[in-house]
mmCIF file with all atom_site columns, C-alpha atoms in Angstrom:
data_model
loop_
_atom_site.group_PDB
_atom_site.id
_atom_site.type_symbol
_atom_site.label_atom_id
_atom_site.label_alt_id
_atom_site.label_comp_id
_atom_site.label_asym_id
_atom_site.label_entity_id
_atom_site.label_seq_id
_atom_site.pdbx_PDB_ins_code
_atom_site.Cartn_x
_atom_site.Cartn_y
_atom_site.Cartn_z
_atom_site.occupancy
_atom_site.B_iso_or_equiv
_atom_site.pdbx_formal_charge
_atom_site.auth_seq_id
_atom_site.auth_comp_id
_atom_site.auth_asym_id
_atom_site.auth_atom_id
_atom_site.pdbx_PDB_model_num
ATOM 1   C CA . MET A 1 1   ? 19.415 -119.317 -25.671 1.00 51.00 ? 131 MET A CA 1
ATOM 2   C CA . ASN A 1 2   ? 16.751 -116.813 -24.543 1.00 52.00 ? 132 ASN A CA 1
ATOM 3   C CA . LEU A 1 3   ? 13.166 -117.986 -24.445 1.00 52.00 ? 133 LEU A CA 1
ATOM 4   C CA . ILE A 1 4   ? 10.357 -115.464 -24.753 1.00 53.00 ? 134 ILE A CA 1
ATOM 5   C CA . SER A 1 5   ? 7.606  -116.194 -22.270 1.00 59.00 ? 135 SER A CA 1
ATOM 6   C CA . PHE A 1 6   ? 5.030  -113.783 -23.707 1.00 58.00 ? 136 PHE A CA 1
ATOM 7   C CA . GLY A 1 7   ? 4.097  -112.077 -26.962 1.00 60.00 ? 137 GLY A CA 1
ATOM 8   C CA . ASP A 1 8   ? 2.254  -112.687 -30.190 1.00 60.00 ? 138 ASP A CA 1
ATOM 9   C CA . ARG A 1 9   ? 3.340  -114.346 -33.412 1.00 64.00 ? 139 ARG A CA 1
ATOM 10  C CA . GLN A 1 10  ? 4.746  -112.112 -36.116 1.00 67.00 ? 140 GLN A CA 1
ATOM 11  C CA . GLY A 1 11  ? 2.236  -111.527 -38.908 1.00 70.00 ? 141 GLY A CA 1
ATOM 12  C CA . SER A 1 12  ? -0.807 -112.231 -36.757 1.00 73.00 ? 142 SER A CA 1
ATOM 13  C CA . VAL A 1 13  ? -4.023 -110.259 -37.188 1.00 73.00 ? 143 VAL A CA 1
ATOM 14  C CA . LEU A 1 14  ? -4.137 -109.393 -33.485 1.00 75.00 ? 144 LEU A CA 1
ATOM 15  C CA . GLY A 1 15  ? -0.461 -108.364 -33.253 1.00 75.00 ? 145 GLY A CA 1
ATOM 16  C CA . PRO A 1 16  ? -0.789 -104.724 -34.397 1.00 75.00 ? 146 PRO A CA 1
ATOM 17  C CA . LEU A 1 17  ? -3.732 -104.083 -32.084 1.00 79.00 ? 147 LEU A CA 1
ATOM 18  C CA . LEU A 1 18  ? -1.943 -105.601 -29.098 1.00 78.00 ? 148 LEU A CA 1
ATOM 19  C CA . PHE A 1 19  ? 1.168  -103.537 -29.912 1.00 76.00 ? 149 PHE A CA 1
ATOM 20  C CA . LEU A 1 20  ? -0.884 -100.311 -30.023 1.00 78.00 ? 150 LEU A CA 1
ATOM 21  C CA . LEU A 1 21  ? -2.551 -101.099 -26.718 1.00 81.00 ? 151 LEU A CA 1
ATOM 22  C CA . TYR A 1 22  ? 0.823  -101.889 -25.147 1.00 80.00 ? 152 TYR A CA 1
ATOM 23  C CA . TYR A 1 23  ? 2.760  -98.974  -26.636 1.00 79.00 ? 153 TYR A CA 1
ATOM 24  C CA . GLY A 1 24  ? -0.047 -96.369  -26.577 1.00 81.00 ? 154 GLY A CA 1
ATOM 25  C CA . PRO A 1 25  ? 0.630  -94.975  -23.069 1.00 87.00 ? 155 PRO A CA 1
ATOM 26  C CA . LEU A 1 26  ? 4.039  -93.770  -24.256 1.00 87.00 ? 156 LEU A CA 1
ATOM 27  C CA . ALA A 1 27  ? 2.255  -90.863  -25.970 1.00 88.00 ? 157 ALA A CA 1
ATOM 28  C CA . ASP A 1 28  ? 1.046  -89.711  -22.540 1.00 90.00 ? 158 ASP A CA 1
ATOM 29  C CA . VAL A 1 29  ? 4.613  -89.782  -21.197 1.00 91.00 ? 159 VAL A CA 1
ATOM 30  C CA . ILE A 1 30  ? 5.715  -87.545  -24.080 1.00 92.00 ? 160 ILE A CA 1
ATOM 31  C CA . ARG A 1 31  ? 2.689  -85.231  -23.876 1.00 91.00 ? 161 ARG A CA 1
ATOM 32  C CA . VAL A 1 32  ? 3.457  -84.419  -20.211 1.00 92.00 ? 162 VAL A CA 1
ATOM 33  C CA . HIS A 1 33  ? 6.596  -82.620  -21.433 1.00 92.00 ? 163 HIS A CA 1
ATOM 34  C CA . GLY A 1 34  ? 4.634  -80.492  -23.929 1.00 90.00 ? 164 GLY A CA 1
ATOM 35  C CA . ILE A 1 35  ? 6.439  -82.070  -26.876 1.00 90.00 ? 165 ILE A CA 1
ATOM 36  C CA . ASP A 1 36  ? 4.792  -83.191  -30.099 1.00 91.00 ? 166 ASP A CA 1
ATOM 37  C CA . ALA A 1 37  ? 5.336  -86.779  -31.178 1.00 89.00 ? 167 ALA A CA 1
ATOM 38  C CA . MET A 1 38  ? 4.775  -88.872  -34.265 1.00 85.00 ? 168 MET A CA 1
ATOM 39  C CA . MET A 1 39  ? 4.693  -92.587  -33.572 1.00 82.00 ? 169 MET A CA 1
ATOM 40  C CA . TYR A 1 40  ? 4.441  -95.444  -36.018 1.00 75.00 ? 170 TYR A CA 1
ATOM 41  C CA . ALA A 1 41  ? 5.380  -99.094  -35.706 1.00 70.00 ? 171 ALA A CA 1
ATOM 42  C CA . ASP A 1 42  ? 8.276  -99.165  -33.260 1.00 70.00 ? 172 ASP A CA 1
ATOM 43  C CA . ASP A 1 43  ? 9.643  -95.711  -34.160 1.00 78.00 ? 173 ASP A CA 1
ATOM 44  C CA . SER A 1 44  ? 8.914  -92.421  -32.446 1.00 82.00 ? 174 SER A CA 1
ATOM 45  C CA . GLN A 1 45  ? 9.802  -88.894  -33.448 1.00 85.00 ? 175 GLN A CA 1
ATOM 46  C CA . LEU A 1 46  ? 9.838  -86.039  -30.993 1.00 87.00 ? 176 LEU A CA 1
ATOM 47  C CA . CYS A 1 47  ? 9.361  -82.524  -32.366 1.00 87.00 ? 177 CYS A CA 1
ATOM 48  C CA . ILE A 1 48  ? 9.929  -79.268  -30.538 1.00 86.00 ? 178 ILE A CA 1
ATOM 49  C CA . ILE A 1 49  ? 10.091 -75.660  -31.697 1.00 84.00 ? 179 ILE A CA 1
ATOM 50  C CA . ILE A 1 50  ? 13.216 -73.917  -30.457 1.00 82.00 ? 180 ILE A CA 1
ATOM 51  C CA . LYS A 1 51  ? 13.148 -70.136  -30.276 1.00 81.00 ? 181 LYS A CA 1
ATOM 52  C CA . ARG A 1 52  ? 16.195 -68.078  -29.494 1.00 78.00 ? 182 ARG A CA 1
ATOM 53  C CA . SER A 1 53  ? 14.572 -66.859  -26.278 1.00 82.00 ? 183 SER A CA 1
ATOM 54  C CA . ASN A 1 54  ? 13.923 -70.382  -24.928 1.00 81.00 ? 184 ASN A CA 1
ATOM 55  C CA . ARG A 1 55  ? 16.726 -72.342  -26.568 1.00 82.00 ? 185 ARG A CA 1
ATOM 56  C CA . ARG A 1 56  ? 18.384 -73.907  -23.501 1.00 84.00 ? 186 ARG A CA 1
ATOM 57  C CA . VAL A 1 57  ? 15.044 -74.536  -21.771 1.00 88.00 ? 187 VAL A CA 1
ATOM 58  C CA . ALA A 1 58  ? 13.676 -76.282  -24.880 1.00 86.00 ? 188 ALA A CA 1
ATOM 59  C CA . LEU A 1 59  ? 16.766 -78.493  -25.260 1.00 87.00 ? 189 LEU A CA 1
ATOM 60  C CA . ASP A 1 60  ? 16.688 -79.403  -21.549 1.00 88.00 ? 190 ASP A CA 1
ATOM 61  C CA . GLN A 1 61  ? 12.981 -80.216  -21.906 1.00 90.00 ? 191 GLN A CA 1
ATOM 62  C CA . LEU A 1 62  ? 13.704 -82.438  -24.913 1.00 88.00 ? 192 LEU A CA 1
ATOM 63  C CA . GLU A 1 63  ? 16.524 -84.299  -23.124 1.00 89.00 ? 193 GLU A CA 1
ATOM 64  C CA . LEU A 1 64  ? 14.317 -84.871  -20.073 1.00 90.00 ? 194 LEU A CA 1
ATOM 65  C CA . CYS A 1 65  ? 11.530 -86.195  -22.297 1.00 91.00 ? 195 CYS A CA 1
ATOM 66  C CA . ILE A 1 66  ? 13.922 -88.596  -24.039 1.00 88.00 ? 196 ILE A CA 1
ATOM 67  C CA . ASP A 1 67  ? 15.163 -89.827  -20.655 1.00 89.00 ? 197 ASP A CA 1
ATOM 68  C CA . ASP A 1 68  ? 11.556 -90.444  -19.559 1.00 91.00 ? 198 ASP A CA 1
ATOM 69  C CA . VAL A 1 69  ? 10.788 -92.288  -22.819 1.00 89.00 ? 199 VAL A CA 1
ATOM 70  C CA . LEU A 1 70  ? 13.803 -94.553  -22.302 1.00 86.00 ? 200 LEU A CA 1
ATOM 71  C CA . CYS A 1 71  ? 12.801 -95.173  -18.672 1.00 90.00 ? 201 CYS A CA 1
ATOM 72  C CA . TRP A 1 72  ? 9.217  -96.017  -19.730 1.00 90.00 ? 202 TRP A CA 1
ATOM 73  C CA . ASN A 1 73  ? 10.539 -98.471  -22.295 1.00 86.00 ? 203 ASN A CA 1
ATOM 74  C CA . THR A 1 74  ? 12.828 -100.126 -19.738 1.00 87.00 ? 204 THR A CA 1
ATOM 75  C CA . GLN A 1 75  ? 10.024 -100.374 -17.164 1.00 90.00 ? 205 GLN A CA 1
ATOM 76  C CA . ASN A 1 76  ? 7.790  -102.016 -19.770 1.00 87.00 ? 206 ASN A CA 1
ATOM 77  C CA . GLY A 1 77  ? 10.309 -104.621 -20.910 1.00 84.00 ? 207 GLY A CA 1
ATOM 78  C CA . LEU A 1 78  ? 11.346 -102.886 -24.130 1.00 81.00 ? 208 LEU A CA 1
ATOM 79  C CA . LYS A 1 79  ? 14.959 -102.354 -25.130 1.00 80.00 ? 209 LYS A CA 1
ATOM 80  C CA . CYS A 1 80  ? 16.209 -99.079  -26.535 1.00 79.00 ? 210 CYS A CA 1
ATOM 81  C CA . ASN A 1 81  ? 19.484 -98.303  -28.177 1.00 77.00 ? 211 ASN A CA 1
ATOM 82  C CA . PRO A 1 82  ? 20.322 -94.602  -27.609 1.00 74.00 ? 212 PRO A CA 1
ATOM 83  C CA . THR A 1 83  ? 23.115 -94.813  -30.195 1.00 74.00 ? 213 THR A CA 1
ATOM 84  C CA . LYS A 1 84  ? 20.434 -95.360  -32.880 1.00 79.00 ? 214 LYS A CA 1
ATOM 85  C CA . THR A 1 85  ? 18.818 -92.058  -31.915 1.00 82.00 ? 215 THR A CA 1
ATOM 86  C CA . GLU A 1 86  ? 19.117 -89.390  -34.600 1.00 83.00 ? 216 GLU A CA 1
ATOM 87  C CA . VAL A 1 87  ? 18.763 -85.638  -34.198 1.00 85.00 ? 217 VAL A CA 1
ATOM 88  C CA . ILE A 1 88  ? 18.158 -83.134  -36.943 1.00 83.00 ? 218 ILE A CA 1
ATOM 89  C CA . HIS A 1 89  ? 17.593 -79.407  -36.565 1.00 83.00 ? 219 HIS A CA 1
ATOM 90  C CA . PHE A 1 90  ? 15.336 -78.020  -39.307 1.00 83.00 ? 220 PHE A CA 1
ATOM 91  C CA . TYR A 1 91  ? 15.659 -74.342  -40.182 1.00 81.00 ? 221 TYR A CA 1
ATOM 92  C CA . SER A 1 92  ? 15.153 -71.982  -43.106 1.00 79.00 ? 222 SER A CA 1
ATOM 93  C CA . CYS A 1 93  ? 18.049 -71.562  -45.494 1.00 78.00 ? 223 CYS A CA 1
ATOM 94  C CA . TYR A 1 94  ? 17.029 -67.853  -45.703 1.00 82.00 ? 224 TYR A CA 1
ATOM 95  C CA . THR A 1 95  ? 17.242 -67.179  -41.967 1.00 76.00 ? 225 THR A CA 1
ATOM 96  C CA . PRO A 1 96  ? 20.400 -67.708  -39.951 1.00 69.00 ? 226 PRO A CA 1
ATOM 97  C CA . SER A 1 97  ? 19.945 -70.198  -37.133 1.00 72.00 ? 227 SER A CA 1
ATOM 98  C CA . ASP A 1 98  ? 22.027 -71.252  -34.166 1.00 74.00 ? 228 ASP A CA 1
ATOM 99  C CA . SER A 1 99  ? 22.824 -74.909  -34.630 1.00 73.00 ? 229 SER A CA 1
ATOM 100 C CA . ILE A 1 100 ? 22.440 -77.534  -31.933 1.00 78.00 ? 230 ILE A CA 1
ATOM 101 C CA . SER A 1 101 ? 25.841 -78.777  -30.830 1.00 79.00 ? 231 SER A CA 1
ATOM 102 C CA . HIS A 1 102 ? 24.613 -82.091  -29.375 1.00 79.00 ? 232 HIS A CA 1
ATOM 103 C CA . LEU A 1 103 ? 21.883 -83.798  -27.386 1.00 82.00 ? 233 LEU A CA 1
ATOM 104 C CA . ARG A 1 104 ? 22.459 -86.018  -24.357 1.00 81.00 ? 234 ARG A CA 1
ATOM 105 C CA . VAL A 1 105 ? 20.538 -89.315  -24.281 1.00 79.00 ? 235 VAL A CA 1
ATOM 106 C CA . PHE A 1 106 ? 21.349 -91.075  -20.991 1.00 75.00 ? 236 PHE A CA 1
ATOM 107 C CA . THR A 1 107 ? 25.110 -91.532  -21.265 1.00 77.00 ? 237 THR A CA 1
ATOM 108 C CA . ALA A 1 108 ? 25.252 -91.174  -25.068 1.00 79.00 ? 238 ALA A CA 1
ATOM 109 C CA . ILE A 1 109 ? 26.000 -87.876  -26.809 1.00 83.00 ? 239 ILE A CA 1
ATOM 110 C CA . ILE A 1 110 ? 24.077 -87.509  -30.079 1.00 83.00 ? 240 ILE A CA 1
ATOM 111 C CA . GLU A 1 111 ? 25.470 -85.139  -32.710 1.00 84.00 ? 241 GLU A CA 1
ATOM 112 C CA . PRO A 1 112 ? 22.902 -83.553  -35.069 1.00 83.00 ? 242 PRO A CA 1
ATOM 113 C CA . LEU A 1 113 ? 22.861 -84.809  -38.653 1.00 83.00 ? 243 LEU A CA 1
ATOM 114 C CA . ASN A 1 114 ? 22.509 -82.706  -41.802 1.00 83.00 ? 244 ASN A CA 1
ATOM 115 C CA . GLU A 1 115 ? 20.070 -85.218  -43.311 1.00 84.00 ? 245 GLU A CA 1
ATOM 116 C CA . VAL A 1 116 ? 18.036 -88.213  -42.187 1.00 82.00 ? 246 VAL A CA 1
ATOM 117 C CA . ARG A 1 117 ? 16.164 -90.966  -43.967 1.00 81.00 ? 247 ARG A CA 1
ATOM 118 C CA . GLU A 1 118 ? 12.544 -90.997  -42.929 1.00 80.00 ? 248 GLU A CA 1
ATOM 119 C CA . LEU A 1 119 ? 9.698  -93.039  -44.373 1.00 77.00 ? 249 LEU A CA 1
ATOM 120 C CA . GLY A 1 120 ? 11.464 -93.423  -47.696 1.00 79.00 ? 250 GLY A CA 1
ATOM 121 C CA . ILE A 1 121 ? 12.591 -89.824  -48.210 1.00 80.00 ? 251 ILE A CA 1
ATOM 122 C CA . THR A 1 122 ? 15.768 -88.020  -47.187 1.00 83.00 ? 252 THR A CA 1
ATOM 123 C CA . PRO A 1 123 ? 15.148 -84.412  -46.131 1.00 83.00 ? 253 PRO A CA 1
ATOM 124 C CA . ASP A 1 124 ? 18.061 -82.251  -45.075 1.00 84.00 ? 254 ASP A CA 1
ATOM 125 C CA . SER A 1 125 ? 18.193 -79.648  -42.319 1.00 83.00 ? 255 SER A CA 1
ATOM 126 C CA . THR A 1 126 ? 16.790 -76.915  -44.591 1.00 83.00 ? 256 THR A CA 1
ATOM 127 C CA . LEU A 1 127 ? 13.937 -79.201  -45.709 1.00 81.00 ? 257 LEU A CA 1
ATOM 128 C CA . THR A 1 128 ? 15.098 -79.708  -49.259 1.00 82.00 ? 258 THR A CA 1
ATOM 129 C CA . ILE A 1 129 ? 15.049 -83.146  -50.839 1.00 80.00 ? 259 ILE A CA 1
ATOM 130 C CA . ARG A 1 130 ? 18.161 -82.759  -53.007 1.00 82.00 ? 260 ARG A CA 1
ATOM 131 C CA . THR A 1 131 ? 19.784 -85.833  -51.431 1.00 81.00 ? 261 THR A CA 1
ATOM 132 C CA . HIS A 1 132 ? 16.615 -87.846  -51.959 1.00 80.00 ? 262 HIS A CA 1
ATOM 133 C CA . ILE A 1 133 ? 16.500 -86.867  -55.643 1.00 85.00 ? 263 ILE A CA 1
ATOM 134 C CA . ASN A 1 134 ? 20.207 -87.637  -56.070 1.00 84.00 ? 264 ASN A CA 1
ATOM 135 C CA . ASN A 1 135 ? 19.710 -91.066  -54.453 1.00 82.00 ? 265 ASN A CA 1
ATOM 136 C CA . ILE A 1 136 ? 16.852 -91.871  -56.824 1.00 83.00 ? 266 ILE A CA 1
ATOM 137 C CA . ARG A 1 137 ? 18.827 -90.714  -59.866 1.00 80.00 ? 267 ARG A CA 1
#
């Protein structure tokens, strides 16, 4: 049996504020890499624009940022599961785009998905919500 020696009760009024204060510096770790991030609760999304001219550099930058995020989490007593990491490459259905073959997250290889579920909707890689509509129907 594991005993937790620190923390705050679930559902407390102070809990969300303490979590933000604890987790807030992670945004600085991400910002150093020049990558945009959206963070809410215990989820984070990293967003980067990939141009044909900087494709490999951008993907290397993203992988390095993910490694630093995982290291920050480990150093701060948080557990991460790289196999729960999802990657999606958004592009226009009217413009051909080179797909991303995979992303390396520590020792895990993450294959891009054609659609992801995010905050209650399911966009696909061309930013349509056909799957979301079909799921609701």
